[in-house]
Every structure is written in structure tokens, then in C-alpha cells.
mmCIF file of C-alpha atoms and ligand atoms in Angstrom:
data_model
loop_
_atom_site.group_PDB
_atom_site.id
_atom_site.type_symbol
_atom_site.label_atom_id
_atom_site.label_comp_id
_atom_site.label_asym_id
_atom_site.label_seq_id
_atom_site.Cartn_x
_atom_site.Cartn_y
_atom_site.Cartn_z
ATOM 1 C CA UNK A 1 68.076 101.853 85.066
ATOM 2 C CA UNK A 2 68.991 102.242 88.853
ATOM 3 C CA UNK A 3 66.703 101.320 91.651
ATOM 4 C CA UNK A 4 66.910 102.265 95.325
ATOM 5 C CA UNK A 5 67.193 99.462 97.241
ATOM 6 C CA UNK A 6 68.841 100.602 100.388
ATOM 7 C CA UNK A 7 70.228 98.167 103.004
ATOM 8 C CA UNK A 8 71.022 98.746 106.799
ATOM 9 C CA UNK A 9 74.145 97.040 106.248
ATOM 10 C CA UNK A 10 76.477 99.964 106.409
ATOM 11 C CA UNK A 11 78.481 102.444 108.786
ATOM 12 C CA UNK A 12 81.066 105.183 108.840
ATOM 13 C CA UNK A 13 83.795 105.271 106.887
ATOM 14 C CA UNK A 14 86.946 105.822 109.447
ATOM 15 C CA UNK A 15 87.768 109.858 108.852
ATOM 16 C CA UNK A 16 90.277 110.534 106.644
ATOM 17 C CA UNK A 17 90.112 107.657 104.578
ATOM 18 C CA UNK A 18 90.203 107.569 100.366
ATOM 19 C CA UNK A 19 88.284 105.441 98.392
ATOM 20 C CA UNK A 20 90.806 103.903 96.099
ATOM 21 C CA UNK A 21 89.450 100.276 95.249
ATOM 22 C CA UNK A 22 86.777 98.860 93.055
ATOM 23 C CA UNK A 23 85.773 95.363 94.746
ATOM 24 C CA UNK A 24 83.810 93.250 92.287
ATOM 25 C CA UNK A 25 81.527 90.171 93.364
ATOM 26 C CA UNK A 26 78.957 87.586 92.376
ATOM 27 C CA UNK A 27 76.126 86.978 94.463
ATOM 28 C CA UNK A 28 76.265 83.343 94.305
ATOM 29 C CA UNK A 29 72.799 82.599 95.202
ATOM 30 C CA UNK A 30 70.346 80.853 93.188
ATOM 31 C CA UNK A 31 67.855 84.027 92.238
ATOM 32 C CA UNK A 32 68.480 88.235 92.034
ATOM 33 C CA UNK A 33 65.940 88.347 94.943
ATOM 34 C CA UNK A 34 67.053 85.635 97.245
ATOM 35 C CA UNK A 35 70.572 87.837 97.187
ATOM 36 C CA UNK A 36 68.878 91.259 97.061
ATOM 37 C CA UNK A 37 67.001 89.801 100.808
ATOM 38 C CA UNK A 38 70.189 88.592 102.027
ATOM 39 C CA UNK A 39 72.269 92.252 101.407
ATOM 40 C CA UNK A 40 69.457 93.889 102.983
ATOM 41 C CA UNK A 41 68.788 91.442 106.093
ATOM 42 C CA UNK A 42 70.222 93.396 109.064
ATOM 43 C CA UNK A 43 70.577 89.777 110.162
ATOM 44 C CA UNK A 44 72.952 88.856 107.318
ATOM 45 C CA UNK A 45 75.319 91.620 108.395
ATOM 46 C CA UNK A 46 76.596 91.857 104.807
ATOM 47 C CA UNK A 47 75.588 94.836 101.957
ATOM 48 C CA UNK A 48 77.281 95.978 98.457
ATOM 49 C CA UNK A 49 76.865 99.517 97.095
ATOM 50 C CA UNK A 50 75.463 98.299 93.877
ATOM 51 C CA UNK A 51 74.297 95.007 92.623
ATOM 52 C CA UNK A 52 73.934 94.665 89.071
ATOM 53 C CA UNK A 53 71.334 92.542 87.787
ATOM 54 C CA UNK A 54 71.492 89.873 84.974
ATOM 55 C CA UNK A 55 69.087 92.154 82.544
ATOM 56 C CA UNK A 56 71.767 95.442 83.336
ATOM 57 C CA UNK A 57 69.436 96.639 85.997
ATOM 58 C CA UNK A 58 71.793 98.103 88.892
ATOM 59 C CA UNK A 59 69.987 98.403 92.112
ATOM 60 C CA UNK A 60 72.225 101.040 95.069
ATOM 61 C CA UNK A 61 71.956 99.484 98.593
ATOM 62 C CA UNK A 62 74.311 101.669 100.459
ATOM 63 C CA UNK A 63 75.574 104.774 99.542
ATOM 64 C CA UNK A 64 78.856 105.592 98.291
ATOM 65 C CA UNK A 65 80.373 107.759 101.071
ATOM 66 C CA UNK A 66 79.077 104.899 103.578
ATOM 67 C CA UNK A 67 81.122 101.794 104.254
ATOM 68 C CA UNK A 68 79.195 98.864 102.818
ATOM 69 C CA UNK A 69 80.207 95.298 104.173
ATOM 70 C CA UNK A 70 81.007 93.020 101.277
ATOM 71 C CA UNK A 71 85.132 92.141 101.580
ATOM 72 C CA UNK A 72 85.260 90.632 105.150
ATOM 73 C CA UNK A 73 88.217 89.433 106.216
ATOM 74 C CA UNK A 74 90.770 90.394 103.334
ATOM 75 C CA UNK A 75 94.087 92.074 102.329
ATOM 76 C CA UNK A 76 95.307 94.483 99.761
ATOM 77 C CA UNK A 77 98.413 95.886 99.517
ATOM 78 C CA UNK A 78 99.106 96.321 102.866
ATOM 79 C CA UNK A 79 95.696 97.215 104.052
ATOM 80 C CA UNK A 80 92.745 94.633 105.691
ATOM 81 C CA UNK A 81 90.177 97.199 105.928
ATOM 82 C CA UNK A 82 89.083 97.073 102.427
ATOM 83 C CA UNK A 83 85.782 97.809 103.255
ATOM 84 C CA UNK A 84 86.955 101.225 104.390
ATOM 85 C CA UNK A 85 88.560 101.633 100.858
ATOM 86 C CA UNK A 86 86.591 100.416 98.213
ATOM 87 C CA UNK A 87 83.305 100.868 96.366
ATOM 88 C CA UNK A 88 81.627 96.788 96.205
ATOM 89 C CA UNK A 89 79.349 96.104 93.725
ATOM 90 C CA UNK A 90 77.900 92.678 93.449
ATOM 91 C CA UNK A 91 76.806 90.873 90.195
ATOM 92 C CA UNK A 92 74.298 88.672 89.626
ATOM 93 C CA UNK A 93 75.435 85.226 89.146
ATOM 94 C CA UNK A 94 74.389 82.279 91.355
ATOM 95 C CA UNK A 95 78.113 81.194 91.548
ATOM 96 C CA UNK A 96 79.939 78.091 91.849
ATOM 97 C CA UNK A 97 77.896 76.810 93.933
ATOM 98 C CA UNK A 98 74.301 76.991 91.891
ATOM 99 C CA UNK A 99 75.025 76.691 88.143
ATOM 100 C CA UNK A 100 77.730 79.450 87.713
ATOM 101 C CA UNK A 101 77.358 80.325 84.541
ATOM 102 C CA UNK A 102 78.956 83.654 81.979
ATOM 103 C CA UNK A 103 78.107 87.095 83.052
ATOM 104 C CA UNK A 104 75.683 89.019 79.959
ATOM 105 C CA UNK A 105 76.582 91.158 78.389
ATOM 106 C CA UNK A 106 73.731 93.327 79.267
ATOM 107 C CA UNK A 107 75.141 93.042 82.622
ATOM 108 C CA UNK A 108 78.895 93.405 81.625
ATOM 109 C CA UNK A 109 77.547 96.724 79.897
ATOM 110 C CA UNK A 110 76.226 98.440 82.473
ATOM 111 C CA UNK A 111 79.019 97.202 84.921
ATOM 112 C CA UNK A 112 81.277 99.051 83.240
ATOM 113 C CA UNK A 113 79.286 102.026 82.289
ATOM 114 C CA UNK A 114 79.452 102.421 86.358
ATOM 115 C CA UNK A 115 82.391 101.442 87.274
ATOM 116 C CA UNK A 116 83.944 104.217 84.261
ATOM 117 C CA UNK A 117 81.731 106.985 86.645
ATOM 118 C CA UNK A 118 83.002 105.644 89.789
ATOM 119 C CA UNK A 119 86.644 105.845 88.222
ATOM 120 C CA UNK A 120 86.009 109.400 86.911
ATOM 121 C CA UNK A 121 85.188 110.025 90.244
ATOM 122 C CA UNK A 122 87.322 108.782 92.594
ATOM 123 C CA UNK A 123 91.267 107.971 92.580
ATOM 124 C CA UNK A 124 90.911 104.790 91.910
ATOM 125 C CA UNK A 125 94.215 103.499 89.638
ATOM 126 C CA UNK A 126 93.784 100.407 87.274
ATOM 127 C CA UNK A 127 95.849 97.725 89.824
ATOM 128 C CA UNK A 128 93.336 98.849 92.695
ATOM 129 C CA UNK A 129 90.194 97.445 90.359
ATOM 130 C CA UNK A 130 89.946 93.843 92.164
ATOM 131 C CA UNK A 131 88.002 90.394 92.767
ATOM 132 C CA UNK A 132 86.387 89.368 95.580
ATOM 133 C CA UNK A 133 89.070 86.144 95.468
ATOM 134 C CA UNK A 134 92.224 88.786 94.578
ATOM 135 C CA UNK A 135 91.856 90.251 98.367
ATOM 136 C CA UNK A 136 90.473 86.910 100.041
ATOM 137 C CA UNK A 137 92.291 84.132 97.963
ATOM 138 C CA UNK A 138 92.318 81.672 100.883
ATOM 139 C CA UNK A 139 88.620 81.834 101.465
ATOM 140 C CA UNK A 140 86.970 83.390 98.054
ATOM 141 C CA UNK A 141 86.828 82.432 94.123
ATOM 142 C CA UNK A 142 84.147 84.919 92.951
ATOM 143 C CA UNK A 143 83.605 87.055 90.582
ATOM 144 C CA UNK A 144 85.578 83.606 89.092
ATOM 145 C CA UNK A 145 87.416 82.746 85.819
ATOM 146 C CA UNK A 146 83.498 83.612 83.763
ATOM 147 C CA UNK A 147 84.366 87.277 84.413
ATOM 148 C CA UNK A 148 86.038 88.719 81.679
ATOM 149 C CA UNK A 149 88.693 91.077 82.924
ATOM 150 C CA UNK A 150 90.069 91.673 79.741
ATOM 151 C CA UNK A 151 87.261 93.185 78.159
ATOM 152 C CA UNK A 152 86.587 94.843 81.307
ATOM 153 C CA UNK A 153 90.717 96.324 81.193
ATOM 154 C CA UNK A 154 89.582 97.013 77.868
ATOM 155 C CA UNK A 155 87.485 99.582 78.301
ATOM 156 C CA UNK A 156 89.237 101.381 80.923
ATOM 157 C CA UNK A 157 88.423 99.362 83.928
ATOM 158 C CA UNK A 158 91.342 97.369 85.471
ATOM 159 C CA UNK A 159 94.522 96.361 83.775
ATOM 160 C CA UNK A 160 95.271 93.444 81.628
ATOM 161 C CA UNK A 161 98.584 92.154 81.398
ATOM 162 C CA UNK A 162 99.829 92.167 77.327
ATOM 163 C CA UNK A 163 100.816 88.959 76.228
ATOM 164 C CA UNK A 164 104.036 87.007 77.177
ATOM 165 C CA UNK A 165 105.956 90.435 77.619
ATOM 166 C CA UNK A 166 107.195 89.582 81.264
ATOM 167 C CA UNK A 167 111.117 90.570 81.133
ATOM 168 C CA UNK A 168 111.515 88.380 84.798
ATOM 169 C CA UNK A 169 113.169 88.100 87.075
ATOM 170 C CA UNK A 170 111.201 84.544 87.170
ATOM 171 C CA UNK A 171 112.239 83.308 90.979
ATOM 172 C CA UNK A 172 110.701 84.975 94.278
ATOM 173 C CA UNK A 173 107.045 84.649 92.952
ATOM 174 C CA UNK A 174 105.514 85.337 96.172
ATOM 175 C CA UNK A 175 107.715 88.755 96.660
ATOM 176 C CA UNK A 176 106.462 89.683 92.974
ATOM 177 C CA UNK A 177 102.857 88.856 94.197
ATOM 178 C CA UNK A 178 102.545 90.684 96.937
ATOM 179 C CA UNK A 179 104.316 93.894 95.434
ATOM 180 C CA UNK A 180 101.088 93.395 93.231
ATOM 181 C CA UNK A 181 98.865 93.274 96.174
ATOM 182 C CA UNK A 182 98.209 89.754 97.152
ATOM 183 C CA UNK A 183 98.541 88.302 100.537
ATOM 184 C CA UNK A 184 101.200 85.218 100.197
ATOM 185 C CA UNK A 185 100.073 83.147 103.300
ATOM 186 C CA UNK A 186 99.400 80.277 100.853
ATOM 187 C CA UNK A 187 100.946 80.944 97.681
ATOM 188 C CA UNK A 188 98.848 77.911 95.844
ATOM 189 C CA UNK A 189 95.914 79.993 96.760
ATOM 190 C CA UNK A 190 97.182 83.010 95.619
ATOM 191 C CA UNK A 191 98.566 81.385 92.388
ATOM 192 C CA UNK A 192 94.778 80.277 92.028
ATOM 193 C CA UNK A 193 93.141 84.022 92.633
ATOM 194 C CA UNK A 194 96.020 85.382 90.289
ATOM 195 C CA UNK A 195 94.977 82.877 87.163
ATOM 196 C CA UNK A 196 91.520 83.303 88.221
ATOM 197 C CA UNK A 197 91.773 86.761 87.325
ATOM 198 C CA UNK A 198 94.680 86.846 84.530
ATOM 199 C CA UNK A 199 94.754 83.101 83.124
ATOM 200 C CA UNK A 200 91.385 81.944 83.653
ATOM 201 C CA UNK A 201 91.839 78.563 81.156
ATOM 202 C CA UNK A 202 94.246 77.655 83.788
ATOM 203 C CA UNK A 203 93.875 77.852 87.318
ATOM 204 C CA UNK A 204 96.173 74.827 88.657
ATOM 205 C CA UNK A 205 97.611 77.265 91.571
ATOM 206 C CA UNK A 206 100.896 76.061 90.015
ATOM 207 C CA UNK A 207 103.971 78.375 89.106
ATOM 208 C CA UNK A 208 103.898 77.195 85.671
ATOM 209 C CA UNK A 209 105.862 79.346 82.595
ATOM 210 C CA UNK A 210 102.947 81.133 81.610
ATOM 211 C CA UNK A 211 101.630 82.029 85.154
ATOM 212 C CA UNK A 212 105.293 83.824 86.076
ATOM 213 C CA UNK A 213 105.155 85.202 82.502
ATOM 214 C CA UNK A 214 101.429 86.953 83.313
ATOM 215 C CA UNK A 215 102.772 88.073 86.836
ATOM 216 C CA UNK A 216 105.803 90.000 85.640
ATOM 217 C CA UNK A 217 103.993 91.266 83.019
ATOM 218 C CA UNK A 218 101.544 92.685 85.229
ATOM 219 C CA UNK A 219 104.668 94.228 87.575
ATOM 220 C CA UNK A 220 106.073 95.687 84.077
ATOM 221 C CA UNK A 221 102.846 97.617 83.400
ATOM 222 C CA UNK A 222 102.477 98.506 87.474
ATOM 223 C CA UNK A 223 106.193 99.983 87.054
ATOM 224 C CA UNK A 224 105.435 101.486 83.503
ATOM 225 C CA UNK A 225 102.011 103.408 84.466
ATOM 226 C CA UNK A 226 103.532 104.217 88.053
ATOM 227 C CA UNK A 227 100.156 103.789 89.351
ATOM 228 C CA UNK A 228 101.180 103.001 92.983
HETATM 229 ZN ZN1 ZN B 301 82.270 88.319 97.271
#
């Protein structure tokens, strides 16, 4: 069920510009409407265009062709406007900080029930389907290593490495990285957002076998589905 819920929190997108990115989030606040206040506070400053509740309730703050505040400071492949790019949706979770707990699969359904439109809709390729930590991993662990990407890539939303395929080359990590998207400045960080997503038993922010295994598998399906 979707529920108008609209927030102030919004402007223009700059003319001109695609939406090419999913942006996914948790709310990490202790209730649904302690975060549904804050995303429509015009104090708060910050919005999402959806939020989808715990019981697969999806509420729509901002509209679609608006440009909803919920990346802040981040980076994607070369761009730091994300919020100028991207659809955000936020999911109900209270986070690492309150009792972060698995996502339901209620919830998980009707995530990807909308994210599948917004992909029909929009040019949005499988690598361009991010966390909040993948395009702020100095500052930002959510949606966090509960999420399951896998079954999300699963179903058509985001990719998902295959297992142990990466060919190497196994040096220059942080080149590989960033040809994936990530900002390098601190490559423990972005070794962290990269497990987070792709190796979530085992987010050490070390360049361990299995971590440069999952990264050039990732660059071998980028290459393969030439999904730039
Ligand atoms: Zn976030």
C-alpha cells in the first residue's frame, strides 16, 4: 500500500540531468514515526522519495522528478551530486545505533517490487543500484551487512558478484575500486563499504583473498554486461 506523506525537503533537479542511481538507506531511528517526523521536518533538512516500512507499507515523501536530500556529502563514479542522480528510498530499521536488526521480508518484498518499477522506468544499470555506505564509506554503514543484496541482485535489482570467479589482476585494489565506483580516500573504509555490501560475514576493511576475489569478480561482470 503507498501513502502520501510528502516532505518539504526537496528542490530542482539541475536541467539536464538523468536519474541513473538507486540509493538505498535505513532510517536508523528507534520508531517508523520518529524517522517519518525527521524526513519531513523542514528543520532536519533531509527527505527520501520513499520509505518503506517494516510491515511493506511504502510511504512517497518527495516526488520522483524532485531532488530529495538523503546522500549528503558522497561520491559515485565520478560524480558528488548524487542527490541530483538517484531515486533514495529509506527502510525502516533503527540501525546500528538502536538494535539493528534483519530487514522482513514483508519489507524486502515490497522494496523490490519498487525498485523493479523504478528500474523499468528509468536507466538505471545494475552497478548504479547502491548503499548509503557504497557512496559515503568514510562517514556511512547503512543499509549495513543485514541487507541482503544477493537476494535483492537476485531478483533483478543490483548485481551480485558469482562466487570466487575473479580472474585478477589481484594488486592496485584501490584503482579496481574506484573503476567500480568507490571513492579511495581511505581504502580501509572503502574495503569496509565494499564487504558491507558483497562479503557481509566479513567486514575487517582488510585486502584479504576473498575480498580481492569479490572485487574482480564484480569488475568481470561490470566488463561482461558493459553496463557503464
Ligand atoms: Zn543513509
Amino acid at each position: 500500500m503507498n501513502i502520501d506523506y510528502p516532505s518539504p525537503n526537496f528542490d530542482e533537479r539541475p536541467a539536464g540531468t538523468d536519474i541513473d542511481m538507486l540509493v538505498l538507506h535505513y532510517t536508523g531511528l528507534k520508531t517508523l514515526q520518529e524517522a517519518l517526523d525527521r524526513l519531513i521536518d523542514p528543520a532536519s533538512k533531509v527527505s527520501a522519495h520513499y520509505v518503506v516500512a517494516e510491515n511493506g507499507e511504502i510511504f512517497c515523501l518527495v516526488p520522483e522528478d524532485k531532488r530529495a536530500w538523503h546522500a549528503g556529502v558522497s561520491y559515485w563514479r565520478g560524480l558528488t551530486d548524487v542527490n541530483a542522480h538517484s531515486i533514495g528510498i529509506e527502510l525502516e530499521n533503527p540501525g546500528h545505533e538502536f538494535g539493528y536488526h534483519n530487514f522482513s521480508s514483508l519489507q524486502m518484498n515490497a522494496l523490490i517490487d519498487l525498485s523493479r518499477d523504478l528500474l523499468s522506468r528509468y536507466e538505471i544499470t545494475g552497478r548504479n543500484v547502491v548503499g548509503h555506505s557504497d557512496i559515503a564509506p568514510r562517514r556511512k554503514k547503512d543499509p549495513g551487512e543485514l541487507f541482503d543484496w544477493k537476494f535483492m541482485a537476485n531478483k533483478g535489482v543490483g548485481l551480485w558478484p558469482a562466487e570466487n570467479t575473479g580472474k585478477g589482476p589481484w594488486d592496485d585494489l584501490e584503482i579496481w575500486l574506484s573503476v567500480l565506483g568507490y571513492e579511495t580516500n581511505n581504502i580501509t573504509a572503502t574495503l569496509r563499504a565494499f564487504q558491507r555490501h558483497y562479503l557481509p560475514s566479513s567486514i575487517s576493511g582488510q585486502a584479504d583473498k576473498i575480498t580481492r576475489r569479490s572485487i574482480n569478480a564484480l569488475i568481470d561482470l561490470v566488463g561482461e554486461t558493459g553496463s557503464n
